[in-house]
PDB file of N, CA and C in Angstrom:
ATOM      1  N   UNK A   1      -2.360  14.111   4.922  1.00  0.00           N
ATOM      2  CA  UNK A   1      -3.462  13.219   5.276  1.00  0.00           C
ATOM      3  C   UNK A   1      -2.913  12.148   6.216  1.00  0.00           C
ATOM      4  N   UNK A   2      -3.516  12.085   7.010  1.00  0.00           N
ATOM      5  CA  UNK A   2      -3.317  10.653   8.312  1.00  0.00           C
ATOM      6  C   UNK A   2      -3.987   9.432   8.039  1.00  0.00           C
ATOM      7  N   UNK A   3      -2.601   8.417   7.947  1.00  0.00           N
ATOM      8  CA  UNK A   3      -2.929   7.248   8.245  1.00  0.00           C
ATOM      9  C   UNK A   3      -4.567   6.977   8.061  1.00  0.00           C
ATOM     10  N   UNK A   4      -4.859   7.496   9.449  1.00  0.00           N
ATOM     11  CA  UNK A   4      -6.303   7.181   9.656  1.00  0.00           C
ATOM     12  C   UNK A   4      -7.581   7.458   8.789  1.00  0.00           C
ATOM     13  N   UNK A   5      -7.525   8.895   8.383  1.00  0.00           N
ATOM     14  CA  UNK A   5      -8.718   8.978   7.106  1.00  0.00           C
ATOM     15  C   UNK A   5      -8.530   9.197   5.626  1.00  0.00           C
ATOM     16  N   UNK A   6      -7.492   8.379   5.230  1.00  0.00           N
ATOM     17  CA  UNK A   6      -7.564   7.933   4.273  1.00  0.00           C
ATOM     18  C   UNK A   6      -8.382   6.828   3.279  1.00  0.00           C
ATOM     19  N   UNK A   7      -8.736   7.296   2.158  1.00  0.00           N
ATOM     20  CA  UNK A   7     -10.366   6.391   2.072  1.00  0.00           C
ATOM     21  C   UNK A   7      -9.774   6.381   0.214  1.00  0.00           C
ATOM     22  N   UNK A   8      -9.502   5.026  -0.500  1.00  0.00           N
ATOM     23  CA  UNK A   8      -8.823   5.160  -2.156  1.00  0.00           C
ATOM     24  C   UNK A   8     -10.162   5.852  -2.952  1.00  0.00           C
ATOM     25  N   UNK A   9     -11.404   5.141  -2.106  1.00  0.00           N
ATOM     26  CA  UNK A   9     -12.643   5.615  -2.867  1.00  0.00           C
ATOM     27  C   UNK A   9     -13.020   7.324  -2.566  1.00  0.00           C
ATOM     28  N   UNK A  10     -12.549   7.806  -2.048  1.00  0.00           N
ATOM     29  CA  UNK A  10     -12.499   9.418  -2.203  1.00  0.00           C
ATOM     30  C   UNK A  10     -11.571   9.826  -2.951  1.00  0.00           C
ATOM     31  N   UNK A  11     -10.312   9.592  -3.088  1.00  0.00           N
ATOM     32  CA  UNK A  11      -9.671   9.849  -4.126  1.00  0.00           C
ATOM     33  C   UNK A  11      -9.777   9.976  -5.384  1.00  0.00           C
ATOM     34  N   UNK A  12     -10.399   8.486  -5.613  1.00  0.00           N
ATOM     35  CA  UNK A  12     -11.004   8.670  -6.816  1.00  0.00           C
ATOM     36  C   UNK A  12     -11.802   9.321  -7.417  1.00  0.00           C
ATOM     37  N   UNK A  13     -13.181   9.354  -6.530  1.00  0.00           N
ATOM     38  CA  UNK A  13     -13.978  10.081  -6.830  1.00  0.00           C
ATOM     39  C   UNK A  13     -13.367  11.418  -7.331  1.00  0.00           C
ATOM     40  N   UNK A  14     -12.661  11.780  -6.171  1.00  0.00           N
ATOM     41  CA  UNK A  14     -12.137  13.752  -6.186  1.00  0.00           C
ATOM     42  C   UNK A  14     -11.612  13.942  -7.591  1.00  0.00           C
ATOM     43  N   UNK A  15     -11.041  12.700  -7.970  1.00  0.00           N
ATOM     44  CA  UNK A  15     -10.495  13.166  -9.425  1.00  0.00           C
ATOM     45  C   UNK A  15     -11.334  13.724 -10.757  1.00  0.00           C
ATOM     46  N   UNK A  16     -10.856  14.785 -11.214  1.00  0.00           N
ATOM     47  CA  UNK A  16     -11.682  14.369 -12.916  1.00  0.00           C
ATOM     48  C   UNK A  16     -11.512  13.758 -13.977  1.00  0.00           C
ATOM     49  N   UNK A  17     -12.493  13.256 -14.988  1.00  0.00           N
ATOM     50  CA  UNK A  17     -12.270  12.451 -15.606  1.00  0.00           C
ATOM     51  C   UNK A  17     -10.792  12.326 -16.472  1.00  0.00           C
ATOM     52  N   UNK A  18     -10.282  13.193 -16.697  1.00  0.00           N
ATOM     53  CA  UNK A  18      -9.014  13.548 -17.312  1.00  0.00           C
ATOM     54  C   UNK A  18      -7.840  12.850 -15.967  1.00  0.00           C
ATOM     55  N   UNK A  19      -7.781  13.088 -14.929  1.00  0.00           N
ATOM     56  CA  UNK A  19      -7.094  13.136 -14.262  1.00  0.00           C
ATOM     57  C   UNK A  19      -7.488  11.560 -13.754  1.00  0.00           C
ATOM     58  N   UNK A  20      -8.098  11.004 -13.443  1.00  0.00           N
ATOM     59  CA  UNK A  20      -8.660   9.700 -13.538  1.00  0.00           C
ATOM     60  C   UNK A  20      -7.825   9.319 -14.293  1.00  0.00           C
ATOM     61  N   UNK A  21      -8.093   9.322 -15.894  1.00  0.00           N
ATOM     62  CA  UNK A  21      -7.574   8.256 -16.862  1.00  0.00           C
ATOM     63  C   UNK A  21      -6.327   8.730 -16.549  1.00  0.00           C
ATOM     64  N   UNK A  22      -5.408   9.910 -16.561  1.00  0.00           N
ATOM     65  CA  UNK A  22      -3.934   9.965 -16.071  1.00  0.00           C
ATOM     66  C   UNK A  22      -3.258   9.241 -15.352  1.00  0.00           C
ATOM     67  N   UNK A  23      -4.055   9.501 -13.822  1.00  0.00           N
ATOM     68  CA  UNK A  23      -3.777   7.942 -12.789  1.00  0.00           C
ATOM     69  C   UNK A  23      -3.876   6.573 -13.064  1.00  0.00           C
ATOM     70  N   UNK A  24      -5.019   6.418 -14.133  1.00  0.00           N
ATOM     71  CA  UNK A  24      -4.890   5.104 -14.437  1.00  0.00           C
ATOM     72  C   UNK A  24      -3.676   4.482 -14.981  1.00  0.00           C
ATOM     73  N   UNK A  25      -3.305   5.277 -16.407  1.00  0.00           N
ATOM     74  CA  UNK A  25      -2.504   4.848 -17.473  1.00  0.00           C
ATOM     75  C   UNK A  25      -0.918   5.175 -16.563  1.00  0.00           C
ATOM     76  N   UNK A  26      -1.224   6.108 -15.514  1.00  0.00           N
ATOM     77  CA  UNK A  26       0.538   5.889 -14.885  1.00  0.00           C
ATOM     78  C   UNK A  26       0.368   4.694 -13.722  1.00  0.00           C
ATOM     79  N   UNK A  27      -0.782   4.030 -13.856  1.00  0.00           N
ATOM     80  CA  UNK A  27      -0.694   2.688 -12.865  1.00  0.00           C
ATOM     81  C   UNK A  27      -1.080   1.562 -13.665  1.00  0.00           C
ATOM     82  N   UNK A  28      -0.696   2.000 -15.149  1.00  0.00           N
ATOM     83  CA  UNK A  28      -1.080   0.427 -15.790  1.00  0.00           C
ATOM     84  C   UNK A  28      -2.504  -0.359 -15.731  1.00  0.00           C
ATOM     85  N   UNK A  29      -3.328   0.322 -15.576  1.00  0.00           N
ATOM     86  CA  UNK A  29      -4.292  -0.264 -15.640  1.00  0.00           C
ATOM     87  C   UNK A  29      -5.484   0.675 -16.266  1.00  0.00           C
ATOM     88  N   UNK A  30      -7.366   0.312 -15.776  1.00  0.00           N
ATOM     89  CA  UNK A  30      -8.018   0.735 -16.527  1.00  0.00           C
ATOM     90  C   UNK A  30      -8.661   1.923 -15.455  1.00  0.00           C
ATOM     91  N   UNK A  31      -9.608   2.766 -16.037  1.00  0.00           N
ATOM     92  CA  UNK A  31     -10.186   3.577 -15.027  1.00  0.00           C
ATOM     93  C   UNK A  31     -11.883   2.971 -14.630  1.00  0.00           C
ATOM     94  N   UNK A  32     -11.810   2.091 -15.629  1.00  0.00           N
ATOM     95  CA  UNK A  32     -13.053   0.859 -15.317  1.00  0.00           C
ATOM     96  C   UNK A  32     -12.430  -0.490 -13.872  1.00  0.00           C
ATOM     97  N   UNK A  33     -11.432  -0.668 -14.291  1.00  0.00           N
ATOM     98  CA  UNK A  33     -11.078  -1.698 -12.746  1.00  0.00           C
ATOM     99  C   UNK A  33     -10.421  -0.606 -11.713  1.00  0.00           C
ATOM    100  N   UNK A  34     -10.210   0.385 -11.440  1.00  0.00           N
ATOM    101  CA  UNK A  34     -10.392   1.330 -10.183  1.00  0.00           C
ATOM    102  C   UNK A  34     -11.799   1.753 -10.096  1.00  0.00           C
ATOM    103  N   UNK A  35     -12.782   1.807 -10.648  1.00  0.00           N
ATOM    104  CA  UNK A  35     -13.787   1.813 -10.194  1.00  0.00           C
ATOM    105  C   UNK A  35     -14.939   0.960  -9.977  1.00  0.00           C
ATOM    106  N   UNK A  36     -14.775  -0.307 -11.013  1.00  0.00           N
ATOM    107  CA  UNK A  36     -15.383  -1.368 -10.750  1.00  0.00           C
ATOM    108  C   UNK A  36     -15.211  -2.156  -9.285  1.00  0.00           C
ATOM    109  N   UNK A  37     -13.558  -2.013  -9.262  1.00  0.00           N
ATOM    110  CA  UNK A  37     -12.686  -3.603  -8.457  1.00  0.00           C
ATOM    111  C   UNK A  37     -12.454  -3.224  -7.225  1.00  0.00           C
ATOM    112  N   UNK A  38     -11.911  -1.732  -7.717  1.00  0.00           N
ATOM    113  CA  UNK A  38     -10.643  -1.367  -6.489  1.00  0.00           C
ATOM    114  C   UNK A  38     -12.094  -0.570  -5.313  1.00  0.00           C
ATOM    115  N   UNK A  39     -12.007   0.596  -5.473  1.00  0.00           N
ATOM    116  CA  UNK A  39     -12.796   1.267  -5.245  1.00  0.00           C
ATOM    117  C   UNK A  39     -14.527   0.272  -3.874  1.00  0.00           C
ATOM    118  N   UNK A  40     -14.205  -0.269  -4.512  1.00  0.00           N
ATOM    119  CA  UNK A  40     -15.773  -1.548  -3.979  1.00  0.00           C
ATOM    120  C   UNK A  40     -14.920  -2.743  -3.284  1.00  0.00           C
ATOM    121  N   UNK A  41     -13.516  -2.908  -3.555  1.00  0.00           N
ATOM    122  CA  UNK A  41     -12.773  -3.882  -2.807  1.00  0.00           C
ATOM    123  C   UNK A  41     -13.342  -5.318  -3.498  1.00  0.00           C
ATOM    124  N   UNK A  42     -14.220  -5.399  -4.789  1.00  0.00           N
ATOM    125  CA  UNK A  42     -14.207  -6.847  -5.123  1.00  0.00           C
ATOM    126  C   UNK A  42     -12.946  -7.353  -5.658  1.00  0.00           C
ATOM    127  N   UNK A  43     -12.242  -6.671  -5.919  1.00  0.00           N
ATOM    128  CA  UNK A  43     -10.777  -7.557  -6.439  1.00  0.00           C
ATOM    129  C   UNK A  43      -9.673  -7.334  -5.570  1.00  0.00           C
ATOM    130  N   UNK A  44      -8.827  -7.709  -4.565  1.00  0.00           N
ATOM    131  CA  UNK A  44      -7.484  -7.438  -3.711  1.00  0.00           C
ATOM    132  C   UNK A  44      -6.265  -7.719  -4.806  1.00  0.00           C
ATOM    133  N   UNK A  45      -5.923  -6.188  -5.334  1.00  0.00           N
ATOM    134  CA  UNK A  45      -4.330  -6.418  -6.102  1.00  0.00           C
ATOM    135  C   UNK A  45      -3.088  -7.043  -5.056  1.00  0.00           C
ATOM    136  N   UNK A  46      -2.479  -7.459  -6.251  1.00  0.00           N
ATOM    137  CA  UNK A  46      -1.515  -8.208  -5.636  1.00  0.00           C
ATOM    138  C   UNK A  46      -0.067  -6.387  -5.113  1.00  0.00           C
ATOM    139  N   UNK A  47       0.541  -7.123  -4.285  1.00  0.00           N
ATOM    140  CA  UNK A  47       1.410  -6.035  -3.762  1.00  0.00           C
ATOM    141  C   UNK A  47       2.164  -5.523  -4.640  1.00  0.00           C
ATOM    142  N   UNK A  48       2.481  -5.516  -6.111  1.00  0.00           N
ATOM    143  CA  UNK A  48       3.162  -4.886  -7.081  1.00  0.00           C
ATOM    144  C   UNK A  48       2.304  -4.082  -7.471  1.00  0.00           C
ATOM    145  N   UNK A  49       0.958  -4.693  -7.944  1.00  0.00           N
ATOM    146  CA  UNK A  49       0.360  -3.804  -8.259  1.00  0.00           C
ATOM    147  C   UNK A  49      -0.310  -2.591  -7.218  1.00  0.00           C
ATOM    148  N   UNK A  50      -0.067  -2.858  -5.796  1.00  0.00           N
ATOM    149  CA  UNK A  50      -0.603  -1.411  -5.098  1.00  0.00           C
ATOM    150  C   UNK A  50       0.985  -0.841  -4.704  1.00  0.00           C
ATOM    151  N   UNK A  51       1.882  -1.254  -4.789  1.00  0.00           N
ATOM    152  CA  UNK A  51       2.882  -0.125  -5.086  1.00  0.00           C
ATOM    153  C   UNK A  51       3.152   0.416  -6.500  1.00  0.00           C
ATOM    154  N   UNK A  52       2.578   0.063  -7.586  1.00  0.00           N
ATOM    155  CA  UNK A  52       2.713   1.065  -8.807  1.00  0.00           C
ATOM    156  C   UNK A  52       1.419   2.266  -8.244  1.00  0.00           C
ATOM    157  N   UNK A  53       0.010   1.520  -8.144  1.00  0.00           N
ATOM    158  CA  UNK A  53      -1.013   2.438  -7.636  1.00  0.00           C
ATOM    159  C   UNK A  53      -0.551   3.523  -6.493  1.00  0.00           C
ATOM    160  N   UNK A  54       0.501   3.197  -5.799  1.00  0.00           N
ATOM    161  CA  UNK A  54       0.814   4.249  -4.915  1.00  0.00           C
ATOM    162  C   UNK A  54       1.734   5.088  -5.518  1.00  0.00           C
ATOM    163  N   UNK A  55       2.827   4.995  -6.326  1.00  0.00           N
ATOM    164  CA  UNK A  55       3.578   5.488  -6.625  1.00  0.00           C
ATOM    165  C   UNK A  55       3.111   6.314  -7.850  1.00  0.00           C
ATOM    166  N   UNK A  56       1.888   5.500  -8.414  1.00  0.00           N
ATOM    167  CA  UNK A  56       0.951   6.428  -9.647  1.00  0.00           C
ATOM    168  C   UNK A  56       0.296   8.313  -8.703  1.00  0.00           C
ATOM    169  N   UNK A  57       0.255   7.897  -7.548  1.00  0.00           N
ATOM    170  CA  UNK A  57      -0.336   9.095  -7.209  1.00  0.00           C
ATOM    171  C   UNK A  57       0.339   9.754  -6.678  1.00  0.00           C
ATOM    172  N   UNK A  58       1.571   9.932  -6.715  1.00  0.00           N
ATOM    173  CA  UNK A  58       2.349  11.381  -6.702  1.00  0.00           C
ATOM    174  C   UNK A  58       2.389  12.144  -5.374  1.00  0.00           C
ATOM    175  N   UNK A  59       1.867  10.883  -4.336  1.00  0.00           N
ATOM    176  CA  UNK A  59       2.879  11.403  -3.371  1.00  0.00           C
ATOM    177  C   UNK A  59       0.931  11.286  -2.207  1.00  0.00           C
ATOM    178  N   UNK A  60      -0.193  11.253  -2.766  1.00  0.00           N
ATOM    179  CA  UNK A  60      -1.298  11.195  -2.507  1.00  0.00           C
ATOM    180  C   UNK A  60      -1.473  10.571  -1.434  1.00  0.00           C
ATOM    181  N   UNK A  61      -1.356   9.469  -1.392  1.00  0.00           N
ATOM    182  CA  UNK A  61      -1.424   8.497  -0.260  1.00  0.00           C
ATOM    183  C   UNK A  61      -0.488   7.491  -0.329  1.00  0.00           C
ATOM    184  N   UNK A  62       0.429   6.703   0.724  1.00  0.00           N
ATOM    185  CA  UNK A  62       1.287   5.393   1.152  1.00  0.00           C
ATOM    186  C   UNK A  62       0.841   4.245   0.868  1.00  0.00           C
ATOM    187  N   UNK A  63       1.915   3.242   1.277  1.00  0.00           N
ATOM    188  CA  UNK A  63       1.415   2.015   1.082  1.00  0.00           C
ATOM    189  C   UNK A  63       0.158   1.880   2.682  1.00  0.00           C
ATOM    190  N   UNK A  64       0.566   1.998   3.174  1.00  0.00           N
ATOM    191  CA  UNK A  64       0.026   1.365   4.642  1.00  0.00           C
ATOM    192  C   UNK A  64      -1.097   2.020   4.757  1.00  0.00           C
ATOM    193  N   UNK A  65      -1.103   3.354   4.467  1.00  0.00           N
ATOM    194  CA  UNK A  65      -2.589   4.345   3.890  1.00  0.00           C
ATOM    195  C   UNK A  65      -3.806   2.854   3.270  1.00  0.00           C
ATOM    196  N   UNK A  66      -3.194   2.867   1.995  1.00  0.00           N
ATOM    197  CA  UNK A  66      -4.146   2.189   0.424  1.00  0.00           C
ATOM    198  C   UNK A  66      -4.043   0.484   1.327  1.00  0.00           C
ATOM    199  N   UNK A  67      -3.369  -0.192   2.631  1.00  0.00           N
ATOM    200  CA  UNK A  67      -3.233  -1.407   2.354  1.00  0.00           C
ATOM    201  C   UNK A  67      -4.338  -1.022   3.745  1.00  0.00           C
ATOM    202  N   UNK A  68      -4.323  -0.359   4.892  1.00  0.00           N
ATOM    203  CA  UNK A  68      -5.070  -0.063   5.710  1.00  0.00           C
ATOM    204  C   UNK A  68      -6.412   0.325   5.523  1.00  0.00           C
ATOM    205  N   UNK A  69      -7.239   0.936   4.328  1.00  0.00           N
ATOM    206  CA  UNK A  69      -8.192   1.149   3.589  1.00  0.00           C
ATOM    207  C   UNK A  69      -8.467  -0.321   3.189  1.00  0.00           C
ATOM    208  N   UNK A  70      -8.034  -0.998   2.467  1.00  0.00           N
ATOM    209  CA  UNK A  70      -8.121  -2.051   1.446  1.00  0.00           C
ATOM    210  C   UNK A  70      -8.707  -3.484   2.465  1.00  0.00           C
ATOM    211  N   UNK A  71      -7.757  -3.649   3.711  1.00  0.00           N
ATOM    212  CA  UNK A  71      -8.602  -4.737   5.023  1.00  0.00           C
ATOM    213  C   UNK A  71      -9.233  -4.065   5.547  1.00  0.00           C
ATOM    214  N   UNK A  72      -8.963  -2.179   6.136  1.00  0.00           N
ATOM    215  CA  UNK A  72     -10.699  -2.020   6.824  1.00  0.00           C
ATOM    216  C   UNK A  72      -9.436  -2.383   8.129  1.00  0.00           C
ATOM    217  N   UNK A  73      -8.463  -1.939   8.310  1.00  0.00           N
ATOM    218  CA  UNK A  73      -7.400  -1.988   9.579  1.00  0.00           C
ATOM    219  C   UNK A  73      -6.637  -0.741  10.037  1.00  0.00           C
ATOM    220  N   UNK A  74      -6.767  -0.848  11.132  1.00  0.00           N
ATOM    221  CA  UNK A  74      -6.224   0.770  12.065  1.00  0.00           C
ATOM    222  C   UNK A  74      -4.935   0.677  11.540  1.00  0.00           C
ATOM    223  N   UNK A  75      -4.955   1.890  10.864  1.00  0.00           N
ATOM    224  CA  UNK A  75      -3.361   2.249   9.929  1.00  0.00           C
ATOM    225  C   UNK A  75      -2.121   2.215  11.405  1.00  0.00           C
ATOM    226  N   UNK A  76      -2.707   2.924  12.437  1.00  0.00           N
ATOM    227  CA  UNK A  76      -1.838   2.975  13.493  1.00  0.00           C
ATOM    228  C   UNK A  76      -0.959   1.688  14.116  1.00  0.00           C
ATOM    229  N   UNK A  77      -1.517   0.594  13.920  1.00  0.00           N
ATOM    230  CA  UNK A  77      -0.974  -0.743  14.105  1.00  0.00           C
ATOM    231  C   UNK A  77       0.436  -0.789  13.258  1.00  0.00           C
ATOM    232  N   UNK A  78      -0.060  -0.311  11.611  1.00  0.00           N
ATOM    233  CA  UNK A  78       0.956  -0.728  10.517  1.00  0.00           C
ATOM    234  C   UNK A  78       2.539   0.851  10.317  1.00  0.00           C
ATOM    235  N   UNK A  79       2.153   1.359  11.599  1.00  0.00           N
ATOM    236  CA  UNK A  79       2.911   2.571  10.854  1.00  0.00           C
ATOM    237  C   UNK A  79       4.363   1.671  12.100  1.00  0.00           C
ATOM    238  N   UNK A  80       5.511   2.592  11.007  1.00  0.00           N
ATOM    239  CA  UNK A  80       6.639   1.914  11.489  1.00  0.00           C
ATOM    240  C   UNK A  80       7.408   1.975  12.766  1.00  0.00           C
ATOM    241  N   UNK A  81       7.699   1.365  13.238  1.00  0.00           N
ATOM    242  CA  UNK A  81       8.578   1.787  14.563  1.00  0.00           C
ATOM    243  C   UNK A  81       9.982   1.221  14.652  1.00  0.00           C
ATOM    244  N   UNK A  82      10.807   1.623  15.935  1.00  0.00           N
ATOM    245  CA  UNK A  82      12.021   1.071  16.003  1.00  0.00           C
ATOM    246  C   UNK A  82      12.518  -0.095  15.551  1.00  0.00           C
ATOM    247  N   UNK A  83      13.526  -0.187  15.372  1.00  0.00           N
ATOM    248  CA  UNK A  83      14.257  -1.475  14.793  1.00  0.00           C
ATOM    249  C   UNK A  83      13.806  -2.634  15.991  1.00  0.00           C
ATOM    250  N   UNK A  84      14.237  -1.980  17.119  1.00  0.00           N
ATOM    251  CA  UNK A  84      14.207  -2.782  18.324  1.00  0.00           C
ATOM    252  C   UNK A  84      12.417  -2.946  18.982  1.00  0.00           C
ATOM    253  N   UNK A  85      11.874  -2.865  18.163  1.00  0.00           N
ATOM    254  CA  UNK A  85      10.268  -3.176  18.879  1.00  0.00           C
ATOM    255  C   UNK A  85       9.551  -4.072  17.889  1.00  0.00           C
ATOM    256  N   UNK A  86       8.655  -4.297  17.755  1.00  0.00           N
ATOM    257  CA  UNK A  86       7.721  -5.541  17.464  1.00  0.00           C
ATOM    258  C   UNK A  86       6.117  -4.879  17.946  1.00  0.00           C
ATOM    259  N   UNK A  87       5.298  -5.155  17.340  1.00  0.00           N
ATOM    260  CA  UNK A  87       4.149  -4.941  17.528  1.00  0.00           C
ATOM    261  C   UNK A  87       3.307  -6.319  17.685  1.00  0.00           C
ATOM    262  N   UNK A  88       2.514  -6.348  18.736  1.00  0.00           N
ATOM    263  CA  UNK A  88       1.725  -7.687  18.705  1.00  0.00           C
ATOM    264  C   UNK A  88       0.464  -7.140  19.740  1.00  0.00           C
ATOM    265  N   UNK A  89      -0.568  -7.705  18.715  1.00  0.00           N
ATOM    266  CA  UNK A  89      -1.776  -7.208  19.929  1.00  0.00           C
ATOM    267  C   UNK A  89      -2.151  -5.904  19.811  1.00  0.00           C
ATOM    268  N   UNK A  90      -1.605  -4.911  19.326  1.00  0.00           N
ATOM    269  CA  UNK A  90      -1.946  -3.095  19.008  1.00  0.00           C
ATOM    270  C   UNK A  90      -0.697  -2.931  20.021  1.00  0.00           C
ATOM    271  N   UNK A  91       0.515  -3.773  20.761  1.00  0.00           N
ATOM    272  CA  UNK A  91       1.562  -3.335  21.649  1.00  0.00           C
ATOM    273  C   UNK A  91       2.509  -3.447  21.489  1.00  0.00           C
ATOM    274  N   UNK A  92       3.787  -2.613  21.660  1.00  0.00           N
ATOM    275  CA  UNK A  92       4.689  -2.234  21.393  1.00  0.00           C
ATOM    276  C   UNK A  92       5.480  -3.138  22.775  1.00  0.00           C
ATOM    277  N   UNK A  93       6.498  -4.322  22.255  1.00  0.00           N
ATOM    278  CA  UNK A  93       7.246  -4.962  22.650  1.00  0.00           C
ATOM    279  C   UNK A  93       8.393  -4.658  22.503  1.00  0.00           C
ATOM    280  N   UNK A  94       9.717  -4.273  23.519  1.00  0.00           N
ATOM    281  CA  UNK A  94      11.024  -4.405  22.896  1.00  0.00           C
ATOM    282  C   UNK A  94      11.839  -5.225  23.019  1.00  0.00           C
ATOM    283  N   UNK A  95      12.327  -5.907  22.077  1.00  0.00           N
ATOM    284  CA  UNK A  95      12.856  -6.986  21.621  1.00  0.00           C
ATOM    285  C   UNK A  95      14.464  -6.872  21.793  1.00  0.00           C
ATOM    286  N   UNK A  96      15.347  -8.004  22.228  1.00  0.00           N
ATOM    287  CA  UNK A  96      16.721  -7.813  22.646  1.00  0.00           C
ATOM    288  C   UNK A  96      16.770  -6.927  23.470  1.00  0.00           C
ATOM    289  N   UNK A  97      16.388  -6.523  25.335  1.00  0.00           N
ATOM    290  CA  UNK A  97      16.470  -5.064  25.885  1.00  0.00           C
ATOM    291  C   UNK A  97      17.443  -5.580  26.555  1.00  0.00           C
TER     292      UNK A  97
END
């Protein structure tokens, strides 16, 4: 899956209820606040808690995936590049040339 159409609220959904509460209880939490909070974006977890949520899904989706979903921001901005570049503006600057 790309960066780009990654969506946490399809995920969820896709799951079944069994597999739901699985994801939940290996992310510490409830399968009522992934679908109340997360899912609808009324609650923003703090960054521990969306790296257990990422690491709960087994490989499903990234951080930059679930943090690019979560503001509603072009994953392509956040994906990584050279040591020697910098991103500013959607542009790729190189830094020390």
């Amino acid at each position: 899956m790309s960066n780009l159409d990654f969506s946490f609220h399809k995920f969820i959904s896709e799951q079944s209820p069994d597999e739901l509460e699985a994801y939940a209880e290996r992310a510490g939490t409830t399968v009522l606040y992934l679908k109340r909070h997360l899912i609808h974006k009324t609650r923003v977890p703090r960054i521990e808690m969306i790296e257990t949520l990422v690491n709960a899904s087994n490989g499903a989706f990234n951080k930059i995936q679930f943090i690019a979903w979560l503001y509603e921001l072009d994953a392509s901005y956040l994906a990584p590049c050279s040591k020697n570049m910098i991103v500013s503006g959607g542009f790729e600057h190189a830094i020390n040339a």
